[in-house]
Amino acid sequence: MDKNQEKEIISYMRELLNSNEKLDCGTAFKIAKKFNVNIEKIGQLADENHMRIDNCELGQFGHLDFEKAKIEVLKKIEPSLDEKRRIFCKDARDIAKEGCG
């Protein structure tokens, strides 16, 4: 990725910040798809430009506005949590594909 595309992505990310001045998780995935880059690159650019992720579809950055995690889900992901009780998106998505229960 060249510097011009990187600047374009960062500018686009800033345009799409939510009312809390954060980038919604779902929006980050849409940006990655639009620019044909890995979601990890969007996360890296967000970090480097002091943009926080919000409304994580997996509940990683606090509770989602519309629901809380269920006990069954917590039991399923607990083995993959690190010492700060975080999980990589890839691991959580893999667990989600397997299903719960």
PDB file of N, CA and C in Angstrom:
ATOM      1  N   MET A   1       0.852  -1.170   0.000  1.00  0.00           N
ATOM      2  CA  MET A   1       0.000   0.000   0.000  1.00  0.00           C
ATOM      3  C   MET A   1       0.898   1.234   0.000  1.00  0.00           C
ATOM      4  N   ASP A   2       0.603   2.153  -0.897  1.00  0.00           N
ATOM      5  CA  ASP A   2       1.416   3.363  -0.936  1.00  0.00           C
ATOM      6  C   ASP A   2       0.867   4.409   0.042  1.00  0.00           C
ATOM      7  N   LYS A   3       1.651   5.440   0.262  1.00  0.00           N
ATOM      8  CA  LYS A   3       1.292   6.476   1.249  1.00  0.00           C
ATOM      9  C   LYS A   3       0.017   7.217   0.861  1.00  0.00           C
ATOM     10  N   ASN A   4      -0.211   7.411  -0.443  1.00  0.00           N
ATOM     11  CA  ASN A   4      -1.426   8.110  -0.871  1.00  0.00           C
ATOM     12  C   ASN A   4      -2.679   7.318  -0.520  1.00  0.00           C
ATOM     13  N   GLN A   5      -2.640   5.998  -0.754  1.00  0.00           N
ATOM     14  CA  GLN A   5      -3.800   5.181  -0.402  1.00  0.00           C
ATOM     15  C   GLN A   5      -3.992   5.165   1.116  1.00  0.00           C
ATOM     16  N   GLU A   6      -2.889   5.107   1.844  1.00  0.00           N
ATOM     17  CA  GLU A   6      -2.969   5.122   3.304  1.00  0.00           C
ATOM     18  C   GLU A   6      -3.636   6.413   3.786  1.00  0.00           C
ATOM     19  N   LYS A   7      -3.228   7.550   3.218  1.00  0.00           N
ATOM     20  CA  LYS A   7      -3.828   8.842   3.595  1.00  0.00           C
ATOM     21  C   LYS A   7      -5.314   8.872   3.250  1.00  0.00           C
ATOM     22  N   GLU A   8      -5.669   8.301   2.105  1.00  0.00           N
ATOM     23  CA  GLU A   8      -7.073   8.257   1.685  1.00  0.00           C
ATOM     24  C   GLU A   8      -7.902   7.425   2.667  1.00  0.00           C
ATOM     25  N   ILE A   9      -7.355   6.294   3.080  1.00  0.00           N
ATOM     26  CA  ILE A   9      -8.058   5.427   4.031  1.00  0.00           C
ATOM     27  C   ILE A   9      -8.234   6.139   5.371  1.00  0.00           C
ATOM     28  N   ILE A  10      -7.181   6.765   5.856  1.00  0.00           N
ATOM     29  CA  ILE A  10      -7.246   7.471   7.147  1.00  0.00           C
ATOM     30  C   ILE A  10      -8.284   8.582   7.091  1.00  0.00           C
ATOM     31  N   SER A  11      -8.293   9.331   6.004  1.00  0.00           N
ATOM     32  CA  SER A  11      -9.270  10.408   5.833  1.00  0.00           C
ATOM     33  C   SER A  11     -10.693   9.848   5.843  1.00  0.00           C
ATOM     34  N   TYR A  12     -10.890   8.749   5.140  1.00  0.00           N
ATOM     35  CA  TYR A  12     -12.202   8.109   5.079  1.00  0.00           C
ATOM     36  C   TYR A  12     -12.615   7.602   6.463  1.00  0.00           C
ATOM     37  N   MET A  13     -11.666   7.027   7.191  1.00  0.00           N
ATOM     38  CA  MET A  13     -11.948   6.554   8.546  1.00  0.00           C
ATOM     39  C   MET A  13     -12.415   7.707   9.423  1.00  0.00           C
ATOM     40  N   ARG A  14     -11.747   8.841   9.323  1.00  0.00           N
ATOM     41  CA  ARG A  14     -12.109  10.008  10.146  1.00  0.00           C
ATOM     42  C   ARG A  14     -13.510  10.514   9.807  1.00  0.00           C
ATOM     43  N   GLU A  15     -13.860  10.459   8.524  1.00  0.00           N
ATOM     44  CA  GLU A  15     -15.201  10.888   8.100  1.00  0.00           C
ATOM     45  C   GLU A  15     -16.286  10.016   8.715  1.00  0.00           C
ATOM     46  N   LEU A  16     -15.964   8.764   8.983  1.00  0.00           N
ATOM     47  CA  LEU A  16     -16.963   7.801   9.439  1.00  0.00           C
ATOM     48  C   LEU A  16     -16.959   7.568  10.949  1.00  0.00           C
ATOM     49  N   LEU A  17     -16.232   8.388  11.701  1.00  0.00           N
ATOM     50  CA  LEU A  17     -16.256   8.251  13.157  1.00  0.00           C
ATOM     51  C   LEU A  17     -17.683   8.478  13.654  1.00  0.00           C
ATOM     52  N   ASN A  18     -18.063   7.749  14.681  1.00  0.00           N
ATOM     53  CA  ASN A  18     -19.418   7.879  15.209  1.00  0.00           C
ATOM     54  C   ASN A  18     -19.539   9.100  16.125  1.00  0.00           C
ATOM     55  N   SER A  19     -20.682   9.252  16.762  1.00  0.00           N
ATOM     56  CA  SER A  19     -20.932  10.419  17.617  1.00  0.00           C
ATOM     57  C   SER A  19     -20.017  10.460  18.837  1.00  0.00           C
ATOM     58  N   ASN A  20     -19.386   9.326  19.160  1.00  0.00           N
ATOM     59  CA  ASN A  20     -18.417   9.272  20.260  1.00  0.00           C
ATOM     60  C   ASN A  20     -16.992   9.504  19.773  1.00  0.00           C
ATOM     61  N   GLU A  21     -16.862   9.895  18.495  1.00  0.00           N
ATOM     62  CA  GLU A  21     -15.548  10.111  17.870  1.00  0.00           C
ATOM     63  C   GLU A  21     -14.722   8.826  17.844  1.00  0.00           C
ATOM     64  N   LYS A  22     -15.411   7.694  17.678  1.00  0.00           N
ATOM     65  CA  LYS A  22     -14.763   6.388  17.582  1.00  0.00           C
ATOM     66  C   LYS A  22     -15.213   5.712  16.296  1.00  0.00           C
ATOM     67  N   LEU A  23     -14.460   4.712  15.873  1.00  0.00           N
ATOM     68  CA  LEU A  23     -14.767   3.972  14.654  1.00  0.00           C
ATOM     69  C   LEU A  23     -15.497   2.683  15.022  1.00  0.00           C
ATOM     70  N   ASP A  24     -16.728   2.548  14.564  1.00  0.00           N
ATOM     71  CA  ASP A  24     -17.481   1.326  14.840  1.00  0.00           C
ATOM     72  C   ASP A  24     -16.807   0.132  14.175  1.00  0.00           C
ATOM     73  N   CYS A  25     -16.820  -0.988  14.864  1.00  0.00           N
ATOM     74  CA  CYS A  25     -16.209  -2.223  14.369  1.00  0.00           C
ATOM     75  C   CYS A  25     -16.735  -2.597  12.983  1.00  0.00           C
ATOM     76  N   GLY A  26     -18.040  -2.587  12.824  1.00  0.00           N
ATOM     77  CA  GLY A  26     -18.634  -2.940  11.538  1.00  0.00           C
ATOM     78  C   GLY A  26     -18.184  -2.006  10.430  1.00  0.00           C
ATOM     79  N   THR A  27     -18.027  -0.734  10.758  1.00  0.00           N
ATOM     80  CA  THR A  27     -17.550   0.253   9.787  1.00  0.00           C
ATOM     81  C   THR A  27     -16.116  -0.056   9.382  1.00  0.00           C
ATOM     82  N   ALA A  28     -15.298  -0.463  10.338  1.00  0.00           N
ATOM     83  CA  ALA A  28     -13.904  -0.812  10.040  1.00  0.00           C
ATOM     84  C   ALA A  28     -13.842  -1.953   9.027  1.00  0.00           C
ATOM     85  N   PHE A  29     -14.706  -2.952   9.189  1.00  0.00           N
ATOM     86  CA  PHE A  29     -14.733  -4.065   8.235  1.00  0.00           C
ATOM     87  C   PHE A  29     -15.172  -3.596   6.852  1.00  0.00           C
ATOM     88  N   LYS A  30     -16.133  -2.676   6.794  1.00  0.00           N
ATOM     89  CA  LYS A  30     -16.586  -2.142   5.502  1.00  0.00           C
ATOM     90  C   LYS A  30     -15.476  -1.354   4.815  1.00  0.00           C
ATOM     91  N   ILE A  31     -14.708  -0.601   5.598  1.00  0.00           N
ATOM     92  CA  ILE A  31     -13.588   0.163   5.040  1.00  0.00           C
ATOM     93  C   ILE A  31     -12.544  -0.795   4.470  1.00  0.00           C
ATOM     94  N   ALA A  32     -12.240  -1.845   5.218  1.00  0.00           N
ATOM     95  CA  ALA A  32     -11.264  -2.835   4.740  1.00  0.00           C
ATOM     96  C   ALA A  32     -11.712  -3.428   3.409  1.00  0.00           C
ATOM     97  N   LYS A  33     -12.986  -3.735   3.311  1.00  0.00           N
ATOM     98  CA  LYS A  33     -13.508  -4.311   2.067  1.00  0.00           C
ATOM     99  C   LYS A  33     -13.457  -3.288   0.931  1.00  0.00           C
ATOM    100  N   LYS A  34     -13.870  -2.064   1.217  1.00  0.00           N
ATOM    101  CA  LYS A  34     -13.892  -1.009   0.193  1.00  0.00           C
ATOM    102  C   LYS A  34     -12.508  -0.784  -0.410  1.00  0.00           C
ATOM    103  N   PHE A  35     -11.483  -0.784   0.440  1.00  0.00           N
ATOM    104  CA  PHE A  35     -10.124  -0.507  -0.024  1.00  0.00           C
ATOM    105  C   PHE A  35      -9.325  -1.780  -0.302  1.00  0.00           C
ATOM    106  N   ASN A  36      -9.980  -2.933  -0.135  1.00  0.00           N
ATOM    107  CA  ASN A  36      -9.342  -4.223  -0.404  1.00  0.00           C
ATOM    108  C   ASN A  36      -8.049  -4.408   0.400  1.00  0.00           C
ATOM    109  N   VAL A  37      -8.155  -4.145   1.708  1.00  0.00           N
ATOM    110  CA  VAL A  37      -7.023  -4.345   2.618  1.00  0.00           C
ATOM    111  C   VAL A  37      -7.482  -5.235   3.773  1.00  0.00           C
ATOM    112  N   ASN A  38      -6.540  -5.843   4.451  1.00  0.00           N
ATOM    113  CA  ASN A  38      -6.851  -6.673   5.618  1.00  0.00           C
ATOM    114  C   ASN A  38      -7.389  -5.809   6.747  1.00  0.00           C
ATOM    115  N   ILE A  39      -8.295  -6.372   7.518  1.00  0.00           N
ATOM    116  CA  ILE A  39      -8.839  -5.658   8.670  1.00  0.00           C
ATOM    117  C   ILE A  39      -7.733  -5.293   9.654  1.00  0.00           C
ATOM    118  N   GLU A  40      -6.682  -6.108   9.705  1.00  0.00           N
ATOM    119  CA  GLU A  40      -5.559  -5.807  10.594  1.00  0.00           C
ATOM    120  C   GLU A  40      -4.913  -4.472  10.224  1.00  0.00           C
ATOM    121  N   LYS A  41      -4.863  -4.167   8.933  1.00  0.00           N
ATOM    122  CA  LYS A  41      -4.289  -2.897   8.484  1.00  0.00           C
ATOM    123  C   LYS A  41      -5.161  -1.733   8.946  1.00  0.00           C
ATOM    124  N   ILE A  42      -6.470  -1.896   8.897  1.00  0.00           N
ATOM    125  CA  ILE A  42      -7.372  -0.848   9.379  1.00  0.00           C
ATOM    126  C   ILE A  42      -7.152  -0.641  10.879  1.00  0.00           C
ATOM    127  N   GLY A  43      -7.010  -1.731  11.618  1.00  0.00           N
ATOM    128  CA  GLY A  43      -6.732  -1.630  13.050  1.00  0.00           C
ATOM    129  C   GLY A  43      -5.420  -0.927  13.327  1.00  0.00           C
ATOM    130  N   GLN A  44      -4.409  -1.251  12.543  1.00  0.00           N
ATOM    131  CA  GLN A  44      -3.100  -0.615  12.695  1.00  0.00           C
ATOM    132  C   GLN A  44      -3.200   0.886  12.423  1.00  0.00           C
ATOM    133  N   LEU A  45      -3.878   1.253  11.338  1.00  0.00           N
ATOM    134  CA  LEU A  45      -4.036   2.672  11.006  1.00  0.00           C
ATOM    135  C   LEU A  45      -4.839   3.401  12.082  1.00  0.00           C
ATOM    136  N   ALA A  46      -5.855   2.737  12.612  1.00  0.00           N
ATOM    137  CA  ALA A  46      -6.640   3.332  13.696  1.00  0.00           C
ATOM    138  C   ALA A  46      -5.749   3.590  14.910  1.00  0.00           C
ATOM    139  N   ASP A  47      -4.951   2.598  15.292  1.00  0.00           N
ATOM    140  CA  ASP A  47      -4.040   2.758  16.434  1.00  0.00           C
ATOM    141  C   ASP A  47      -3.055   3.896  16.207  1.00  0.00           C
ATOM    142  N   GLU A  48      -2.431   3.898  15.036  1.00  0.00           N
ATOM    143  CA  GLU A  48      -1.415   4.908  14.728  1.00  0.00           C
ATOM    144  C   GLU A  48      -1.986   6.323  14.693  1.00  0.00           C
ATOM    145  N   ASN A  49      -3.280   6.436  14.426  1.00  0.00           N
ATOM    146  CA  ASN A  49      -3.915   7.742  14.306  1.00  0.00           C
ATOM    147  C   ASN A  49      -4.856   8.043  15.466  1.00  0.00           C
ATOM    148  N   HIS A  50      -4.649   7.324  16.559  1.00  0.00           N
ATOM    149  CA  HIS A  50      -5.357   7.551  17.822  1.00  0.00           C
ATOM    150  C   HIS A  50      -6.875   7.488  17.673  1.00  0.00           C
ATOM    151  N   MET A  51      -7.342   6.551  16.837  1.00  0.00           N
ATOM    152  CA  MET A  51      -8.774   6.310  16.696  1.00  0.00           C
ATOM    153  C   MET A  51      -9.107   5.045  17.473  1.00  0.00           C
ATOM    154  N   ARG A  52     -10.119   5.127  18.290  1.00  0.00           N
ATOM    155  CA  ARG A  52     -10.543   3.983  19.095  1.00  0.00           C
ATOM    156  C   ARG A  52     -11.660   3.236  18.378  1.00  0.00           C
ATOM    157  N   ILE A  53     -11.712   1.929  18.596  1.00  0.00           N
ATOM    158  CA  ILE A  53     -12.774   1.097  18.038  1.00  0.00           C
ATOM    159  C   ILE A  53     -13.938   1.070  19.028  1.00  0.00           C
ATOM    160  N   ASP A  54     -15.146   1.094  18.493  1.00  0.00           N
ATOM    161  CA  ASP A  54     -16.351   1.141  19.318  1.00  0.00           C
ATOM    162  C   ASP A  54     -17.352   0.111  18.799  1.00  0.00           C
ATOM    163  N   ASN A  55     -18.284  -0.265  19.644  1.00  0.00           N
ATOM    164  CA  ASN A  55     -19.349  -1.199  19.264  1.00  0.00           C
ATOM    165  C   ASN A  55     -18.814  -2.445  18.578  1.00  0.00           C
ATOM    166  N   CYS A  56     -17.794  -3.019  19.184  1.00  0.00           N
ATOM    167  CA  CYS A  56     -17.225  -4.263  18.660  1.00  0.00           C
ATOM    168  C   CYS A  56     -18.330  -5.308  18.566  1.00  0.00           C
ATOM    169  N   GLU A  57     -18.414  -5.958  17.418  1.00  0.00           N
ATOM    170  CA  GLU A  57     -19.439  -6.977  17.218  1.00  0.00           C
ATOM    171  C   GLU A  57     -19.253  -8.157  18.159  1.00  0.00           C
ATOM    172  N   LEU A  58     -18.085  -8.242  18.770  1.00  0.00           N
ATOM    173  CA  LEU A  58     -17.794  -9.347  19.679  1.00  0.00           C
ATOM    174  C   LEU A  58     -17.776  -8.896  21.135  1.00  0.00           C
ATOM    175  N   GLY A  59     -18.078  -7.623  21.384  1.00  0.00           N
ATOM    176  CA  GLY A  59     -18.145  -7.113  22.741  1.00  0.00           C
ATOM    177  C   GLY A  59     -16.802  -6.855  23.393  1.00  0.00           C
ATOM    178  N   GLN A  60     -15.733  -6.697  22.613  1.00  0.00           N
ATOM    179  CA  GLN A  60     -14.395  -6.551  23.175  1.00  0.00           C
ATOM    180  C   GLN A  60     -14.130  -5.202  23.827  1.00  0.00           C
ATOM    181  N   PHE A  61     -14.858  -4.175  23.463  1.00  0.00           N
ATOM    182  CA  PHE A  61     -14.555  -2.839  23.978  1.00  0.00           C
ATOM    183  C   PHE A  61     -15.716  -2.343  24.818  1.00  0.00           C
ATOM    184  N   GLY A  62     -16.104  -3.133  25.766  1.00  0.00           N
ATOM    185  CA  GLY A  62     -17.260  -2.816  26.591  1.00  0.00           C
ATOM    186  C   GLY A  62     -18.488  -3.506  26.014  1.00  0.00           C
ATOM    187  N   HIS A  63     -19.596  -3.367  26.703  1.00  0.00           N
ATOM    188  CA  HIS A  63     -20.830  -4.007  26.237  1.00  0.00           C
ATOM    189  C   HIS A  63     -21.339  -3.317  24.990  1.00  0.00           C
ATOM    190  N   LEU A  64     -21.935  -4.085  24.124  1.00  0.00           N
ATOM    191  CA  LEU A  64     -22.634  -3.506  22.993  1.00  0.00           C
ATOM    192  C   LEU A  64     -23.837  -2.748  23.536  1.00  0.00           C
ATOM    193  N   ASP A  65     -24.273  -1.770  22.806  1.00  0.00           N
ATOM    194  CA  ASP A  65     -25.409  -0.978  23.260  1.00  0.00           C
ATOM    195  C   ASP A  65     -26.684  -1.803  23.384  1.00  0.00           C
ATOM    196  N   PHE A  66     -26.818  -2.844  22.574  1.00  0.00           N
ATOM    197  CA  PHE A  66     -28.096  -3.519  22.481  1.00  0.00           C
ATOM    198  C   PHE A  66     -28.149  -4.896  23.123  1.00  0.00           C
ATOM    199  N   GLU A  67     -27.042  -5.424  23.629  1.00  0.00           N
ATOM    200  CA  GLU A  67     -27.109  -6.733  24.282  1.00  0.00           C
ATOM    201  C   GLU A  67     -25.844  -7.020  25.088  1.00  0.00           C
ATOM    202  N   LYS A  68     -25.965  -7.979  26.006  1.00  0.00           N
ATOM    203  CA  LYS A  68     -24.811  -8.441  26.780  1.00  0.00           C
ATOM    204  C   LYS A  68     -24.532  -9.887  26.401  1.00  0.00           C
ATOM    205  N   ALA A  69     -23.286 -10.297  26.592  1.00  0.00           N
ATOM    206  CA  ALA A  69     -22.900 -11.671  26.234  1.00  0.00           C
ATOM    207  C   ALA A  69     -23.652 -12.675  27.098  1.00  0.00           C
ATOM    208  N   LYS A  70     -23.914 -13.826  26.532  1.00  0.00           N
ATOM    209  CA  LYS A  70     -24.587 -14.892  27.263  1.00  0.00           C
ATOM    210  C   LYS A  70     -23.545 -15.781  27.935  1.00  0.00           C
ATOM    211  N   ILE A  71     -23.945 -16.440  28.996  1.00  0.00           N
ATOM    212  CA  ILE A  71     -23.061 -17.320  29.757  1.00  0.00           C
ATOM    213  C   ILE A  71     -22.488 -18.420  28.871  1.00  0.00           C
ATOM    214  N   GLU A  72     -23.318 -18.993  27.974  1.00  0.00           N
ATOM    215  CA  GLU A  72     -22.837 -20.072  27.113  1.00  0.00           C
ATOM    216  C   GLU A  72     -21.694 -19.594  26.221  1.00  0.00           C
ATOM    217  N   VAL A  73     -21.829 -18.378  25.731  1.00  0.00           N
ATOM    218  CA  VAL A  73     -20.800 -17.820  24.853  1.00  0.00           C
ATOM    219  C   VAL A  73     -19.512 -17.611  25.643  1.00  0.00           C
ATOM    220  N   LEU A  74     -19.628 -17.065  26.842  1.00  0.00           N
ATOM    221  CA  LEU A  74     -18.452 -16.839  27.683  1.00  0.00           C
ATOM    222  C   LEU A  74     -17.730 -18.154  27.952  1.00  0.00           C
ATOM    223  N   LYS A  75     -18.474 -19.196  28.277  1.00  0.00           N
ATOM    224  CA  LYS A  75     -17.851 -20.497  28.538  1.00  0.00           C
ATOM    225  C   LYS A  75     -17.110 -21.013  27.311  1.00  0.00           C
ATOM    226  N   LYS A  76     -17.657 -20.742  26.139  1.00  0.00           N
ATOM    227  CA  LYS A  76     -17.054 -21.219  24.892  1.00  0.00           C
ATOM    228  C   LYS A  76     -15.758 -20.460  24.570  1.00  0.00           C
ATOM    229  N   ILE A  77     -15.732 -19.151  24.846  1.00  0.00           N
ATOM    230  CA  ILE A  77     -14.552 -18.359  24.474  1.00  0.00           C
ATOM    231  C   ILE A  77     -13.503 -18.282  25.570  1.00  0.00           C
ATOM    232  N   GLU A  78     -13.886 -18.589  26.800  1.00  0.00           N
ATOM    233  CA  GLU A  78     -12.973 -18.428  27.936  1.00  0.00           C
ATOM    234  C   GLU A  78     -11.593 -19.051  27.726  1.00  0.00           C
ATOM    235  N   PRO A  79     -11.479 -20.253  27.155  1.00  0.00           N
ATOM    236  CA  PRO A  79     -10.144 -20.829  26.955  1.00  0.00           C
ATOM    237  C   PRO A  79      -9.247 -20.003  26.020  1.00  0.00           C
ATOM    238  N   SER A  80      -9.842 -19.153  25.195  1.00  0.00           N
ATOM    239  CA  SER A  80      -9.061 -18.349  24.249  1.00  0.00           C
ATOM    240  C   SER A  80      -8.734 -16.955  24.768  1.00  0.00           C
ATOM    241  N   LEU A  81      -9.225 -16.601  25.948  1.00  0.00           N
ATOM    242  CA  LEU A  81      -8.981 -15.267  26.501  1.00  0.00           C
ATOM    243  C   LEU A  81      -7.558 -15.154  27.031  1.00  0.00           C
ATOM    244  N   ASP A  82      -6.967 -13.969  26.874  1.00  0.00           N
ATOM    245  CA  ASP A  82      -5.637 -13.751  27.438  1.00  0.00           C
ATOM    246  C   ASP A  82      -5.760 -13.310  28.898  1.00  0.00           C
ATOM    247  N   GLU A  83      -4.642 -12.936  29.514  1.00  0.00           N
ATOM    248  CA  GLU A  83      -4.644 -12.586  30.936  1.00  0.00           C
ATOM    249  C   GLU A  83      -5.475 -11.343  31.245  1.00  0.00           C
ATOM    250  N   LYS A  84      -5.731 -10.509  30.242  1.00  0.00           N
ATOM    251  CA  LYS A  84      -6.584  -9.329  30.431  1.00  0.00           C
ATOM    252  C   LYS A  84      -8.012  -9.592  29.948  1.00  0.00           C
ATOM    253  N   ARG A  85      -8.307 -10.872  29.711  1.00  0.00           N
ATOM    254  CA  ARG A  85      -9.631 -11.330  29.277  1.00  0.00           C
ATOM    255  C   ARG A  85     -10.029 -10.766  27.917  1.00  0.00           C
ATOM    256  N   ARG A  86      -9.034 -10.683  27.019  1.00  0.00           N
ATOM    257  CA  ARG A  86      -9.270 -10.252  25.646  1.00  0.00           C
ATOM    258  C   ARG A  86      -9.131 -11.458  24.734  1.00  0.00           C
ATOM    259  N   ILE A  87      -9.684 -11.326  23.544  1.00  0.00           N
ATOM    260  CA  ILE A  87      -9.594 -12.401  22.560  1.00  0.00           C
ATOM    261  C   ILE A  87      -9.337 -11.774  21.194  1.00  0.00           C
ATOM    262  N   PHE A  88      -8.548 -12.440  20.382  1.00  0.00           N
ATOM    263  CA  PHE A  88      -8.322 -11.963  19.025  1.00  0.00           C
ATOM    264  C   PHE A  88      -9.602 -12.141  18.215  1.00  0.00           C
ATOM    265  N   CYS A  89      -9.888 -11.189  17.345  1.00  0.00           N
ATOM    266  CA  CYS A  89     -11.085 -11.268  16.499  1.00  0.00           C
ATOM    267  C   CYS A  89     -11.139 -12.588  15.745  1.00  0.00           C
ATOM    268  N   LYS A  90     -10.007 -13.009  15.186  1.00  0.00           N
ATOM    269  CA  LYS A  90      -9.979 -14.249  14.405  1.00  0.00           C
ATOM    270  C   LYS A  90     -10.432 -15.430  15.260  1.00  0.00           C
ATOM    271  N   ASP A  91      -9.926 -15.516  16.496  1.00  0.00           N
ATOM    272  CA  ASP A  91     -10.314 -16.622  17.379  1.00  0.00           C
ATOM    273  C   ASP A  91     -11.809 -16.569  17.695  1.00  0.00           C
ATOM    274  N   ALA A  92     -12.306 -15.379  17.986  1.00  0.00           N
ATOM    275  CA  ALA A  92     -13.726 -15.240  18.318  1.00  0.00           C
ATOM    276  C   ALA A  92     -14.604 -15.592  17.127  1.00  0.00           C
ATOM    277  N   ARG A  93     -14.195 -15.171  15.953  1.00  0.00           N
ATOM    278  CA  ARG A  93     -14.979 -15.487  14.751  1.00  0.00           C
ATOM    279  C   ARG A  93     -14.942 -16.987  14.459  1.00  0.00           C
ATOM    280  N   ASP A  94     -13.796 -17.625  14.678  1.00  0.00           N
ATOM    281  CA  ASP A  94     -13.711 -19.079  14.491  1.00  0.00           C
ATOM    282  C   ASP A  94     -14.653 -19.804  15.452  1.00  0.00           C
ATOM    283  N   ILE A  95     -14.692 -19.347  16.690  1.00  0.00           N
ATOM    284  CA  ILE A  95     -15.589 -19.944  17.684  1.00  0.00           C
ATOM    285  C   ILE A  95     -17.041 -19.719  17.268  1.00  0.00           C
ATOM    286  N   ALA A  96     -17.334 -18.523  16.768  1.00  0.00           N
ATOM    287  CA  ALA A  96     -18.699 -18.217  16.329  1.00  0.00           C
ATOM    288  C   ALA A  96     -19.127 -19.138  15.185  1.00  0.00           C
ATOM    289  N   LYS A  97     -18.191 -19.446  14.285  1.00  0.00           N
ATOM    290  CA  LYS A  97     -18.509 -20.345  13.168  1.00  0.00           C
ATOM    291  C   LYS A  97     -18.868 -21.741  13.671  1.00  0.00           C
ATOM    292  N   GLU A  98     -18.197 -22.166  14.761  1.00  0.00           N
ATOM    293  CA  GLU A  98     -18.474 -23.485  15.344  1.00  0.00           C
ATOM    294  C   GLU A  98     -19.843 -23.508  16.004  1.00  0.00           C
ATOM    295  N   GLY A  99     -20.275 -22.357  16.486  1.00  0.00           N
ATOM    296  CA  GLY A  99     -21.551 -22.262  17.185  1.00  0.00           C
ATOM    297  C   GLY A  99     -21.379 -22.528  18.663  1.00  0.00           C
ATOM    298  N   CYS A 100     -22.393 -22.231  19.412  1.00  0.00           N
ATOM    299  CA  CYS A 100     -22.361 -22.433  20.861  1.00  0.00           C
ATOM    300  C   CYS A 100     -23.405 -23.461  21.248  1.00  0.00           C
ATOM    301  N   GLY A 101     -23.085 -24.123  22.343  1.00  0.00           N
ATOM    302  CA  GLY A 101     -24.061 -25.065  22.884  1.00  0.00           C
ATOM    303  C   GLY A 101     -23.866 -26.474  22.432  1.00  0.00           C
TER     304      GLY A 101
END
